[in-house]
Coordinates of C-alpha atoms in Angstrom, one line a residue:
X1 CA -57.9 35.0 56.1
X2 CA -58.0 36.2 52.0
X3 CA -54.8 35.7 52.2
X4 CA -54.2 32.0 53.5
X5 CA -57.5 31.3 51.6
X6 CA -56.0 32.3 48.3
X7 CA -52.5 30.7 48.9
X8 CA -54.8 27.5 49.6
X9 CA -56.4 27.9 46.2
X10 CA -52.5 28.2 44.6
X11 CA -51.4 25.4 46.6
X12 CA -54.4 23.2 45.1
X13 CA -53.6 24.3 41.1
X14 CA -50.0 23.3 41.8
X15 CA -50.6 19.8 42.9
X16 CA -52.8 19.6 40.1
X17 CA -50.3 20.1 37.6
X18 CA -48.5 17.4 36.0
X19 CA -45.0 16.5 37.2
X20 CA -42.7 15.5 34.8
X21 CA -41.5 11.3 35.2
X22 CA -37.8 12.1 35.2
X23 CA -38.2 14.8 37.9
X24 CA -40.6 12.9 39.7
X25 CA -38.4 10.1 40.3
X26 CA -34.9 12.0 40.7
X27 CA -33.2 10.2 43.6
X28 CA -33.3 11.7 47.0
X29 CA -30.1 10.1 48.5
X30 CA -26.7 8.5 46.8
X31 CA -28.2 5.1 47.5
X32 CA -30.6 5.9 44.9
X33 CA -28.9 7.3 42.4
X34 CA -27.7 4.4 39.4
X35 CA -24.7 3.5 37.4
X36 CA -22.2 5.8 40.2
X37 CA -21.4 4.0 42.6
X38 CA -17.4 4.9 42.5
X39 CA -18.7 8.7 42.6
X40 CA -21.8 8.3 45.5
X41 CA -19.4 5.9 48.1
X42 CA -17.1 8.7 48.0
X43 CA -19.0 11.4 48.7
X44 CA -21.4 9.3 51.6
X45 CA -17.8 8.4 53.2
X46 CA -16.6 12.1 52.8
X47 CA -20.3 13.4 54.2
X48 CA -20.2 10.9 57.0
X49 CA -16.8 11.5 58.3
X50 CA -17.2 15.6 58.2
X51 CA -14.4 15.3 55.2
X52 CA -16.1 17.6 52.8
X53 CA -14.4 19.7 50.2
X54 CA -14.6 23.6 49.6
X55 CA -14.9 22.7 45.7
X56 CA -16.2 19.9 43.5
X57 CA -16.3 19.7 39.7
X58 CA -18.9 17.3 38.7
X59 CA -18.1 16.2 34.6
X60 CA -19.8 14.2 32.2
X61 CA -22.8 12.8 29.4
X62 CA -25.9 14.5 29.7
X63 CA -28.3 12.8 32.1
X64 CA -25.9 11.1 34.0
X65 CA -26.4 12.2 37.3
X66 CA -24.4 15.7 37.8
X67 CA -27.1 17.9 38.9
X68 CA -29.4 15.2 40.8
X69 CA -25.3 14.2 43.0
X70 CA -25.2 18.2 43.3
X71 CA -28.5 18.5 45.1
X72 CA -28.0 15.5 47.1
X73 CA -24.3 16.6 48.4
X74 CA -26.4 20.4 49.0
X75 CA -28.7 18.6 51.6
X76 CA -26.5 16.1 53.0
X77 CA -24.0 18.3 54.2
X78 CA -26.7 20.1 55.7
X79 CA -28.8 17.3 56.8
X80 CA -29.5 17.6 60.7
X81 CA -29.4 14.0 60.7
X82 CA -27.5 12.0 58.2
X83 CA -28.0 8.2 57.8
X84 CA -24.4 7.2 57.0
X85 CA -23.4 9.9 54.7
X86 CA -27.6 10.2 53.3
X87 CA -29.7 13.5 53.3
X88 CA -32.4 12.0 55.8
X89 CA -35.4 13.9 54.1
X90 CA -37.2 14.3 57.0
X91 CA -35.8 17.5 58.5
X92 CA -36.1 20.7 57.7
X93 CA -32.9 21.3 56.0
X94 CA -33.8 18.5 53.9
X95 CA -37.7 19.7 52.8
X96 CA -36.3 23.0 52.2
X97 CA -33.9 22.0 49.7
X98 CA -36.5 19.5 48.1
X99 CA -39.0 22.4 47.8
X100 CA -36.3 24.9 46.1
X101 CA -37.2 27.3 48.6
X102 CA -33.5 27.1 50.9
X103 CA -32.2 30.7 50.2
X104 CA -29.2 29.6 51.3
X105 CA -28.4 26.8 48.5
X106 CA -28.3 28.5 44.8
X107 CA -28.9 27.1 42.2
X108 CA -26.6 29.4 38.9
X109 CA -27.0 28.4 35.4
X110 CA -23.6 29.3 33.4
X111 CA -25.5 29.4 30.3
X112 CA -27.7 32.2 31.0
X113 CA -25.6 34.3 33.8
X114 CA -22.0 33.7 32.2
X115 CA -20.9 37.4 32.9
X116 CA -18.1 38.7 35.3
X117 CA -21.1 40.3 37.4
X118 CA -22.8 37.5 38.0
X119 CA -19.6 36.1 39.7
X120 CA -18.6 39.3 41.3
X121 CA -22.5 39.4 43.0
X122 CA -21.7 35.5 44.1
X123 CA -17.9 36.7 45.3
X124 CA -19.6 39.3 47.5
X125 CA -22.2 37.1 49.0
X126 CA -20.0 34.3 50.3
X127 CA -18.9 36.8 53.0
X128 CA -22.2 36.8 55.1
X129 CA -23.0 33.8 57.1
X130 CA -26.1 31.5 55.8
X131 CA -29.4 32.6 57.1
X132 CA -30.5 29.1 57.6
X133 CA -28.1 26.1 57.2
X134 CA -24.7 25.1 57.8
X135 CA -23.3 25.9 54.7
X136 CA -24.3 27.6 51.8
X137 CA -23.6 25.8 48.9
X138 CA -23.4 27.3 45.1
X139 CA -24.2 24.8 42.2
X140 CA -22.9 26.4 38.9
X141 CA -24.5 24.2 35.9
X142 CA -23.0 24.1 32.6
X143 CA -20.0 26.2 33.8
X144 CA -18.0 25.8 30.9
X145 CA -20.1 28.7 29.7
X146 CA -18.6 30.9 32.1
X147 CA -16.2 34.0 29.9
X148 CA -13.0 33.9 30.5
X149 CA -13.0 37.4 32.7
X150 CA -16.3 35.3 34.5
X151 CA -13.8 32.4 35.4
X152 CA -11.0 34.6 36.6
X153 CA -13.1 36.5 38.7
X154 CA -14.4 33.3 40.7
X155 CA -10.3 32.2 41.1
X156 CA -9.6 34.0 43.9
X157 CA -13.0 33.0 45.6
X158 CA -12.7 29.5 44.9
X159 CA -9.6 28.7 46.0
X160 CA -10.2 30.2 49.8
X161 CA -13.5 30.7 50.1
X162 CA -15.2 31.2 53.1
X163 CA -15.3 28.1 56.1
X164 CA -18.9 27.7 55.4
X165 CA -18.8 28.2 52.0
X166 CA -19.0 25.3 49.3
X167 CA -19.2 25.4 45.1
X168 CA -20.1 22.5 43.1
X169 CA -19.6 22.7 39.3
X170 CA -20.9 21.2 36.7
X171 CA -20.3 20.4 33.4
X172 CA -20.8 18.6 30.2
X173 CA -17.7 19.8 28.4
X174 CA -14.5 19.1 30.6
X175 CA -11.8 20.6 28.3
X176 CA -13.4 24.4 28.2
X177 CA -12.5 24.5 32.2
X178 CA -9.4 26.6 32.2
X179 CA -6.6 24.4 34.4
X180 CA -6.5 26.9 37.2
X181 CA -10.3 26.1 37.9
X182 CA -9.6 22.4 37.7
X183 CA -6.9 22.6 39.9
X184 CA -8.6 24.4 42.7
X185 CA -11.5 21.4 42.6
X186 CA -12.2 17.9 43.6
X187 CA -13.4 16.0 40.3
X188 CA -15.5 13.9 39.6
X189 CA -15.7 12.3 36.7
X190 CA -19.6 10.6 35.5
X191 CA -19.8 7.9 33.5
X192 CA -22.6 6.8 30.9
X193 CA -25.0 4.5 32.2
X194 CA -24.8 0.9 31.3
X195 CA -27.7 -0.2 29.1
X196 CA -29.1 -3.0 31.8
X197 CA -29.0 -0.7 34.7
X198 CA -31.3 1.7 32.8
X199 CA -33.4 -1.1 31.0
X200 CA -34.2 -2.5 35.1
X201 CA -34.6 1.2 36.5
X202 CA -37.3 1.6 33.5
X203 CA -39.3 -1.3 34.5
X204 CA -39.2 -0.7 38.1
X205 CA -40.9 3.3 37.4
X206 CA -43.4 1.5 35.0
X207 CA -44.1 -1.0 37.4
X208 CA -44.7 1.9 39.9
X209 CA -46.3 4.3 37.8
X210 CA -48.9 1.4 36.3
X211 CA -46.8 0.9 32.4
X212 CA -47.2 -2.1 30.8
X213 CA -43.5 -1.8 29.5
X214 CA -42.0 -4.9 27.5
X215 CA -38.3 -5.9 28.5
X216 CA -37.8 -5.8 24.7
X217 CA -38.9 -2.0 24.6
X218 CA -36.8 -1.5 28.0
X219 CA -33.5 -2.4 26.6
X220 CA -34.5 -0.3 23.1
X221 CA -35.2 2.8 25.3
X222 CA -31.7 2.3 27.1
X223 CA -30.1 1.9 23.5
X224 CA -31.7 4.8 22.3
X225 CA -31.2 7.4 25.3
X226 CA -27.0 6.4 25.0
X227 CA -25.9 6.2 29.1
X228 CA -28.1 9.4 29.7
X229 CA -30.8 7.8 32.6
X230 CA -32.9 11.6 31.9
X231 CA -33.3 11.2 28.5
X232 CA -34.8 7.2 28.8
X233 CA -37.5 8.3 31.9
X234 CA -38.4 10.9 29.0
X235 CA -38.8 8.1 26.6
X236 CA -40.6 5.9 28.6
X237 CA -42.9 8.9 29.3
X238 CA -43.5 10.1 25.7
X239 CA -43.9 6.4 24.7
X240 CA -46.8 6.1 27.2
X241 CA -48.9 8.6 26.0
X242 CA -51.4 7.3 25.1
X243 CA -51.9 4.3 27.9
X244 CA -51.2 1.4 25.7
X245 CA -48.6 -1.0 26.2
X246 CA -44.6 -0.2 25.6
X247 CA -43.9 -2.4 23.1
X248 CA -40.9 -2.4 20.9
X249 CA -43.0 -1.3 17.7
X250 CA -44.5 1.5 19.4
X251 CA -40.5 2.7 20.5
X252 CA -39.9 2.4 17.0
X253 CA -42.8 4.0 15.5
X254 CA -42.2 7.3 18.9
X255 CA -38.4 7.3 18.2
X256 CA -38.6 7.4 14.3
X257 CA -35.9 4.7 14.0
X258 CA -36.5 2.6 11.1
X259 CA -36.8 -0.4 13.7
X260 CA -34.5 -3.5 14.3
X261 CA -37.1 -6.4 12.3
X262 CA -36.2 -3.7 9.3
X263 CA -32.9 -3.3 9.4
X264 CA -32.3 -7.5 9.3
X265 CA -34.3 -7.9 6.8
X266 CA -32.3 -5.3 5.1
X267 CA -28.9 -7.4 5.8
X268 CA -30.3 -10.5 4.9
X269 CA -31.5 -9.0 1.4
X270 CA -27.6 -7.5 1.1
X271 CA -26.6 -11.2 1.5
X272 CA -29.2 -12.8 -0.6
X273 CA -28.8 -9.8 -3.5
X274 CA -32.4 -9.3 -3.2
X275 CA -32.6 -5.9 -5.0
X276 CA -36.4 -5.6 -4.8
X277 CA -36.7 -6.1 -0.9
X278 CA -34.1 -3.3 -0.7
X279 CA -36.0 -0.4 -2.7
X280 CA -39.4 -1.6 -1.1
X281 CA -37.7 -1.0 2.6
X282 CA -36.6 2.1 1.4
X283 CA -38.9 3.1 -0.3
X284 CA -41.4 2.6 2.5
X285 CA -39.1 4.4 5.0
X286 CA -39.4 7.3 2.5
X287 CA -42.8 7.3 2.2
X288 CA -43.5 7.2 5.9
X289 CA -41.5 10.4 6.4
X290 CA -38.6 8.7 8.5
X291 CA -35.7 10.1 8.4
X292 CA -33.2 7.6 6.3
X293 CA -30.7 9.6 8.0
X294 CA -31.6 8.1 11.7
X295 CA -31.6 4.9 10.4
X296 CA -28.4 5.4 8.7
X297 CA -26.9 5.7 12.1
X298 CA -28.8 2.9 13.6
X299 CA -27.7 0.8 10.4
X300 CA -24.2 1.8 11.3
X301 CA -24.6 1.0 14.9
X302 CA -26.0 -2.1 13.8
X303 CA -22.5 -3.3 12.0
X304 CA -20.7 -2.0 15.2
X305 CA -22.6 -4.5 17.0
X306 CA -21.5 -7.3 14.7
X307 CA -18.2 -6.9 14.5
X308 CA -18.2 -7.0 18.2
X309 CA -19.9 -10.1 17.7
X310 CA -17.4 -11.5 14.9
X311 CA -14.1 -9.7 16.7
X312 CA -14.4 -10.8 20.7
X313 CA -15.2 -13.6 22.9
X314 CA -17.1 -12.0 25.1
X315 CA -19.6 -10.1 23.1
X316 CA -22.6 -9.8 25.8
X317 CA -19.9 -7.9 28.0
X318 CA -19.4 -5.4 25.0
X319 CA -23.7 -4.8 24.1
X320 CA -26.4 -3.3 25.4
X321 CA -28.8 -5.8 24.5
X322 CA -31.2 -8.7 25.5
X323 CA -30.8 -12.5 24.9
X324 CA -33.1 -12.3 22.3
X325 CA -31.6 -9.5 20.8
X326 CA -28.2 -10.9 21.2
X327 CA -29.1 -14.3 19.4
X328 CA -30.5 -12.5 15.9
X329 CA -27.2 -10.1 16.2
X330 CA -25.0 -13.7 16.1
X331 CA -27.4 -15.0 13.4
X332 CA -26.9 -12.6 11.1
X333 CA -23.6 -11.7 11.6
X334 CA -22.4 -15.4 11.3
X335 CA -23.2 -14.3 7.1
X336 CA -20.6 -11.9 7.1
X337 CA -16.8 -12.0 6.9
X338 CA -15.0 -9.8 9.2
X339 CA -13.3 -7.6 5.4
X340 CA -16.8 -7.5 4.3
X341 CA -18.2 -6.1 7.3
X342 CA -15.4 -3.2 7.5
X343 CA -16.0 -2.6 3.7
X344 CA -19.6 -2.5 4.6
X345 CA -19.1 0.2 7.3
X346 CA -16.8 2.5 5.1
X347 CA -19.4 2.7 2.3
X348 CA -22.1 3.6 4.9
X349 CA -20.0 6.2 6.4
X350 CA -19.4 7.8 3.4
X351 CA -23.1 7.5 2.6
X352 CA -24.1 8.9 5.9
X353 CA -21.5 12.2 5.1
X354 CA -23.2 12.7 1.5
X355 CA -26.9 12.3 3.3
X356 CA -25.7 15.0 5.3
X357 CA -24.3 17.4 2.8
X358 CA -27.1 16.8 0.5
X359 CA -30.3 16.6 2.1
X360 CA -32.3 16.2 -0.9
X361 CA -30.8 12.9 -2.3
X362 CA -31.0 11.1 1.0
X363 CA -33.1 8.1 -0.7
X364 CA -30.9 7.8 -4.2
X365 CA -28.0 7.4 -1.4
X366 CA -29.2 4.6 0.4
X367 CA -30.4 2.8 -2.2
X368 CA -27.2 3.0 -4.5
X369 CA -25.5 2.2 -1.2
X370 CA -27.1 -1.0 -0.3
X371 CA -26.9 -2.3 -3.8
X372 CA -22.8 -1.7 -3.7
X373 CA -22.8 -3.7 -0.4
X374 CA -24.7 -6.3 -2.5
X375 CA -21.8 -7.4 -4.6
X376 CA -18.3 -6.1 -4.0
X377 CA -17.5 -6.3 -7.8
X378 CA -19.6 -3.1 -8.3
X379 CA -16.4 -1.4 -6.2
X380 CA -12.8 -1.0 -7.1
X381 CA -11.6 -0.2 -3.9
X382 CA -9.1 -2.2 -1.8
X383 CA -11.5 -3.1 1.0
X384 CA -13.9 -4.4 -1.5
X385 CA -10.8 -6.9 -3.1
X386 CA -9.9 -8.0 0.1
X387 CA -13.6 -9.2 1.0
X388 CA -13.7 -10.8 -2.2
X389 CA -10.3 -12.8 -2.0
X390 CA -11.8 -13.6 1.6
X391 CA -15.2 -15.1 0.4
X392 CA -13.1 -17.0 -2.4
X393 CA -10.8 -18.2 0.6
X394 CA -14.1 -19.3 2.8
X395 CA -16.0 -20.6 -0.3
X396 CA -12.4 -23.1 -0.9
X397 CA -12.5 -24.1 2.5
X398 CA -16.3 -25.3 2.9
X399 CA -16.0 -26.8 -0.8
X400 CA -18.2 -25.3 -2.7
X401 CA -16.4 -24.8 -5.9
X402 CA -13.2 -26.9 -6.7
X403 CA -10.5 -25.3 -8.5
X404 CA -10.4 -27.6 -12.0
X405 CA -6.8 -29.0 -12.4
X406 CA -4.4 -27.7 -15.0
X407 CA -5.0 -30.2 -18.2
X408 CA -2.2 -32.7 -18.7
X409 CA 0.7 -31.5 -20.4
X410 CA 1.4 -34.4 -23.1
X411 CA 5.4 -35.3 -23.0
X412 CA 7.4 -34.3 -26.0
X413 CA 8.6 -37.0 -27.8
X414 CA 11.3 -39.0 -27.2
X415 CA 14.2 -38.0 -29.5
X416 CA 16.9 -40.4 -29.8
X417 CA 20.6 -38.7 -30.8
X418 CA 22.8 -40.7 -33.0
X419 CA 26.4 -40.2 -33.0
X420 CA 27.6 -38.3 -35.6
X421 CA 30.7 -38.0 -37.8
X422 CA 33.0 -36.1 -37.2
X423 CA 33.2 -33.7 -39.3
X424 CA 36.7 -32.1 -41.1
X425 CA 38.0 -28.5 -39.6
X426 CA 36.0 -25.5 -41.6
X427 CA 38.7 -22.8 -42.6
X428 CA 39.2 -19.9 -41.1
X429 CA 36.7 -17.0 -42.0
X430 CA 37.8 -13.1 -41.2
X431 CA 35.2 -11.4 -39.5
X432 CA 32.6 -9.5 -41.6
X433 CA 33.2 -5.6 -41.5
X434 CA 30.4 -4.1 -38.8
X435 CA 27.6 -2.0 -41.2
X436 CA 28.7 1.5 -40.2
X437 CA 24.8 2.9 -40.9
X438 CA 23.7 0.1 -38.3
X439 CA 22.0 1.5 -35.0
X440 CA 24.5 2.4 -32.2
X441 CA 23.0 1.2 -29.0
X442 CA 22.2 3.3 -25.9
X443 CA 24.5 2.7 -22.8
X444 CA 24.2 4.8 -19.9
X445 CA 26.9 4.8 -17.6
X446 CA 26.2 6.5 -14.2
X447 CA 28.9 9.3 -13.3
X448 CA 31.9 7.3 -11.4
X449 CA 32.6 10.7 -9.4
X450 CA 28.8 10.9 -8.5
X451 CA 28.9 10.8 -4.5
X452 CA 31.9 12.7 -4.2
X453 CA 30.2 15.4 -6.2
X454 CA 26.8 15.1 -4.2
X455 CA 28.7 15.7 -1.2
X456 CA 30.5 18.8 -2.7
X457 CA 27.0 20.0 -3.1
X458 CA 26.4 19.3 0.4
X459 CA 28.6 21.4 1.4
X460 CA 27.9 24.4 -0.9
X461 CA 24.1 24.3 -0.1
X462 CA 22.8 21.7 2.1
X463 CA 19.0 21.3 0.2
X464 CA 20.9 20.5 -3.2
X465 CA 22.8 18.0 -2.1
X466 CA 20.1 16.3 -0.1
X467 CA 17.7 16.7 -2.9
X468 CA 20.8 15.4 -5.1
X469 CA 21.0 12.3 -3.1
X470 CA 17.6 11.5 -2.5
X471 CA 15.9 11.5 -5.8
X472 CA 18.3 12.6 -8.4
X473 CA 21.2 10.5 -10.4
X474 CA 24.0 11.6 -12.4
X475 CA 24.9 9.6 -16.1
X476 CA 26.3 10.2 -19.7
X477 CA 25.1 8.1 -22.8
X478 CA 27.6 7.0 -25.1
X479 CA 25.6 8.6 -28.0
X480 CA 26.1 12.1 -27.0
X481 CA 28.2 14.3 -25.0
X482 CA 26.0 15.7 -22.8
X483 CA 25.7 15.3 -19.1
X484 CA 22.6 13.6 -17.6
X485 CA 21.2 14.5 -14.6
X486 CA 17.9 12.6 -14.0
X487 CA 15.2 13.4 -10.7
X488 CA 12.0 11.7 -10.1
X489 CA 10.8 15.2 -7.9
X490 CA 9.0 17.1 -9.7
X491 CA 10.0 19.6 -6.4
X492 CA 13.4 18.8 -7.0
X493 CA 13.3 19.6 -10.4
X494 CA 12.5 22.8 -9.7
X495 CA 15.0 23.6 -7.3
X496 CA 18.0 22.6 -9.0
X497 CA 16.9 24.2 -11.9
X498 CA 16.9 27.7 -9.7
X499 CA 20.2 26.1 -8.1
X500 CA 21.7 25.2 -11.5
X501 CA 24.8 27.8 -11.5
X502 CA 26.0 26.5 -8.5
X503 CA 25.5 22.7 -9.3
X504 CA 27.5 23.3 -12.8
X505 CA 30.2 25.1 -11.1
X506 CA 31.0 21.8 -8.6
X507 CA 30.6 19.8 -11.6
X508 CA 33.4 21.3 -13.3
X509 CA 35.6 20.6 -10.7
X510 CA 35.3 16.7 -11.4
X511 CA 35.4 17.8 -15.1
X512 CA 38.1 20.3 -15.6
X513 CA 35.6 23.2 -16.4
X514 CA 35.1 21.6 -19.8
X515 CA 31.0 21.7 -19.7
X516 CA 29.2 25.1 -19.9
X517 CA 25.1 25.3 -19.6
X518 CA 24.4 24.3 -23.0
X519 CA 26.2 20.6 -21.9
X520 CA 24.2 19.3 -19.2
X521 CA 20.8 18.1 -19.1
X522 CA 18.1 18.2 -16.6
X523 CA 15.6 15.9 -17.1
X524 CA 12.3 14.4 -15.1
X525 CA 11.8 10.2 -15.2
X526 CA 8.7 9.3 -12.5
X527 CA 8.7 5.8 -11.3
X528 CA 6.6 3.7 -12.3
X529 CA 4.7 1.7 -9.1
X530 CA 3.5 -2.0 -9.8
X531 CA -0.2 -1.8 -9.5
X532 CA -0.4 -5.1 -6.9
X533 CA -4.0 -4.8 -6.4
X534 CA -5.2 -4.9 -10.0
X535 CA -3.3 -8.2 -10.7
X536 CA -5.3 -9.2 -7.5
X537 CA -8.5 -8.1 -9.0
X538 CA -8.1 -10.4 -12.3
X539 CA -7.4 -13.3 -10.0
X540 CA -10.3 -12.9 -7.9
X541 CA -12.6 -11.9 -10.9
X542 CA -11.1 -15.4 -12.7
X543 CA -12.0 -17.0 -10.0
X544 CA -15.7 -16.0 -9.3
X545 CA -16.6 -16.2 -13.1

């Protein structure tokens, strides 16, 4: 009688206790669970039809449905009374396994039991027959985190175990499974959630649960929780706190995101060159302890979204996001050129890095960032020229600046030639004696036995003569007589200079061993590169003054 009367009293604190919203509304049956379909009609056929494998490897994003499918799949194949391939979760297979108290479905998690003994207990387990169910089933979460001696241990086991033996494995981290686990397992691969499956499960749990939750604030939940359904119930939970309604502001002000009205206005001030609405935004993010960092990402997520927008047709196929939403993305993209928007997302990426690496410059960053993005002149890389000679091309096109016509050249005038007399045969001069102290001029003549020799040297020692051919010419100059050999390597350079004995010894072969060491001259000529994109620059910087 103590004893029933205190496990009444236990009974009565636990149902007291608060139940997390993500556990309280983890799906029961594959019907329920959302976003898997190609994953849950498999296993319900598989279930229904007594088609069941030994081993499945469950892999994906984190709050996808891994675990919740694993539980699911535990009871259904237990289920005294499936409803076409559905746990029916009235029986008492099916309580047991919702209450956690089943002995004979175990639930391992890799992370925390990742040694060979924890697989060797499991390995000599799976030999005695389940004490209550039909199968025993073995869920190993986060396997991945399983040694190497852990994972070899469980080969044998897994690839023959026992009739009414079944594993299900999970993981987050598909490429750390060694093959020979992989092999031996049916997989099944999770995807993320799509952002309007999440956004309608949310409002059908605050519906339920009494949440006054905008659609707005839906849709920013399932942008912020990235396909994971766990980590938006969580939200939606957190954001309810403290029983007011879920509004977009109040996602923005739980998250710490810096908040979509912010980061227009921040776009529209880029375009419009406002410099003093950028340092107030800033500034106030600062100031309100946000972390510029978050918003970085949400800033760069942002211009993700509008090149989508600028790139595709079908841009709502492509976003997570509502009409509403949608229609200010289009707005404000349609001030952007598709260059400016990749320049754009270069500078922030390299802004987000340096946030990163120095933690204590994060504002300086952003704000020197945002005011580049407000003019591309203030840059002298390519993608910043190419935006430019784009907004000159757009700016020709819609008319607003005409370029002024080149002023009329006035015709030369006129001359009229009159015949003239002929006049009587001028004697003829003897040439003037050339002025020996005059100037000789240079003439280099390239060596006329030059690919012959080459190839010599190919055959002596194959990396002279390709270094020889590739970036190296041969040539006297008629103002000395020395032999010219010219490379544009500085690598090359140094190798025939190491190789030069054997060079000089084919040469003399094409020049009757007349030249020793002192005779020939190595020498280093770079080339020069046309710089395209500065006479690009003057153009475009002609044009906008």
């Amino acid at each position: 009688m103590v004893l029933f009367y205190s496990l009444s009293i236990f009974l009565e604190g636990r149902e007291a206790l608060h139940q997390a919203l993500y556990r309280k509304w983890r799906p029961q049956s594959f019907s329920d669970v959302c976003g898997q379909d190609h994953i849950t009609a498999i296993l319900r056929y598989e279930v229904e039809n007594h088609k069941t494998s030994h081993a499945y490897l469950f892999t994906g994003s984190r709050g996808t449905g891994k675990t919740t499918c694993a539980k699911i799949l535990a009871k259904a194949v237990n289920c005294e009374s499936p409803d076409r391939g559905n746990p029916c979760g009235k029986c008492a297979a099916c309580l047991s396994a919702d209450l956690g108290s089943c002995i004979d479905i175990v639930e391992m998690d890799a992370a925390s039991n990742n040694g060979v003994d924890d697989i060797r207990q499991i390995r000599d387990e799976v030999e005695y027959l389940p004490a209550e169910l039909k199968f025993k089933v073995y869920i190993i979460d986060e396997v991945h985190m399983l040694s190497a001696s852990a994972f070899n241990a469980l080969l044998k086991t897994l690839e023959e175990p026992p009739p009414h033996v079944m594993f299900i494995l999970a993981t987050t981290e598909l490429q750390k499974i060694p093959a020979t686990i992989l092999s031996r397992c049916q997989r099944f691969d999770f995807r993320r959630i799509a952002g309007d499956v999440i956004a309608a499960r949310l409002e059908h749990i605050a519906e339920a649960e009494g949440i006054t939750l905008d659609h707005e604030a839906a849709f920013m939940l399932a942008h912020l929780a990235q396909g994971g359904m766990r980590d938006a119930i969580s939200l939606l939970e957190l954001c309810s706190g403290e029983n007011k309604p879920v509004t977009a502001e109040v996602v923005e002000e739980i998250a710490g995101t810096g908040g979509r009205d912010v980061t227009i206005k921040l776009l529209n001030a880029v375009c419009d060159k406002d410099y003093d609405t950028i340092f107030a935004e800033i500034g106030k993010m600062f100031m309100s302890s946000r972390d510029l960092a978050v918003f970085w990402q949400d800033l760069i997520a942002f211009y993700r979204d509008m090149l989508v927008v600028k790139t595709t047709k079908g841009a709502k196929d492509y976003l997570d996001l509502s009409e509403k939403q949608l229609g200010e993305l289009m707005e404000i993209a349609g001030r952007f050129a598709v260059e400016t928007l990749i320049y754009h997302t270069k500078l922030l990426d390299e802004a987000l890095i340096s946030m990163r690496m120095s933690g204590s410059s994060k504002r300086l960053t952003a704000e020197m960032t945002l005011v580049r993005m407000c003019d591309e002149r203030f840059s002298a890389s390519n993608e910043a020229l190419a935006s430019r000679l784009t907004l000159l091309e757009d700016k020709l096109k819609s008319g607003a600046f005409r370029v002024s016509a080149p002023a009329a050249v006035s015709a030369p005038p006129q001359v009229v030639m009159e015949p003239e007399e002929e006049a009587p045969a001028a004697p003829i001069e003897k040439e003037a004696p050339k002025n020996p102290d005059a100037p000789v001029k240079k003439e280099y003549r390239q060596l006329p036995y030059w690919p012959d020799f080459v190839q010599k040297c190919c055959e002596r020692d194959q990396m002279l003569g390709s270094l020889l051919r590739g970036s190296s010419k041969g040539f006297t100059v008629n103002t000395d007589e020395f032999l010219h050999i010219r490379t544009s390597n500085k690598m090359a350079l140094t190798i025939i200079t190491n190789m030069f004995s054997t060079m000089l010894e084919v040469l003399n072969t094409f020049e009757d061993g007349r030249l020793d060491s002192s005779m020939v001259k190595l020498e280093y000529a770079p080339e020069k590169k046309e710089d395209k994109f500065k006479a690009l620059d003057d153009i475009a910087r002609n044009a906008e003054e």
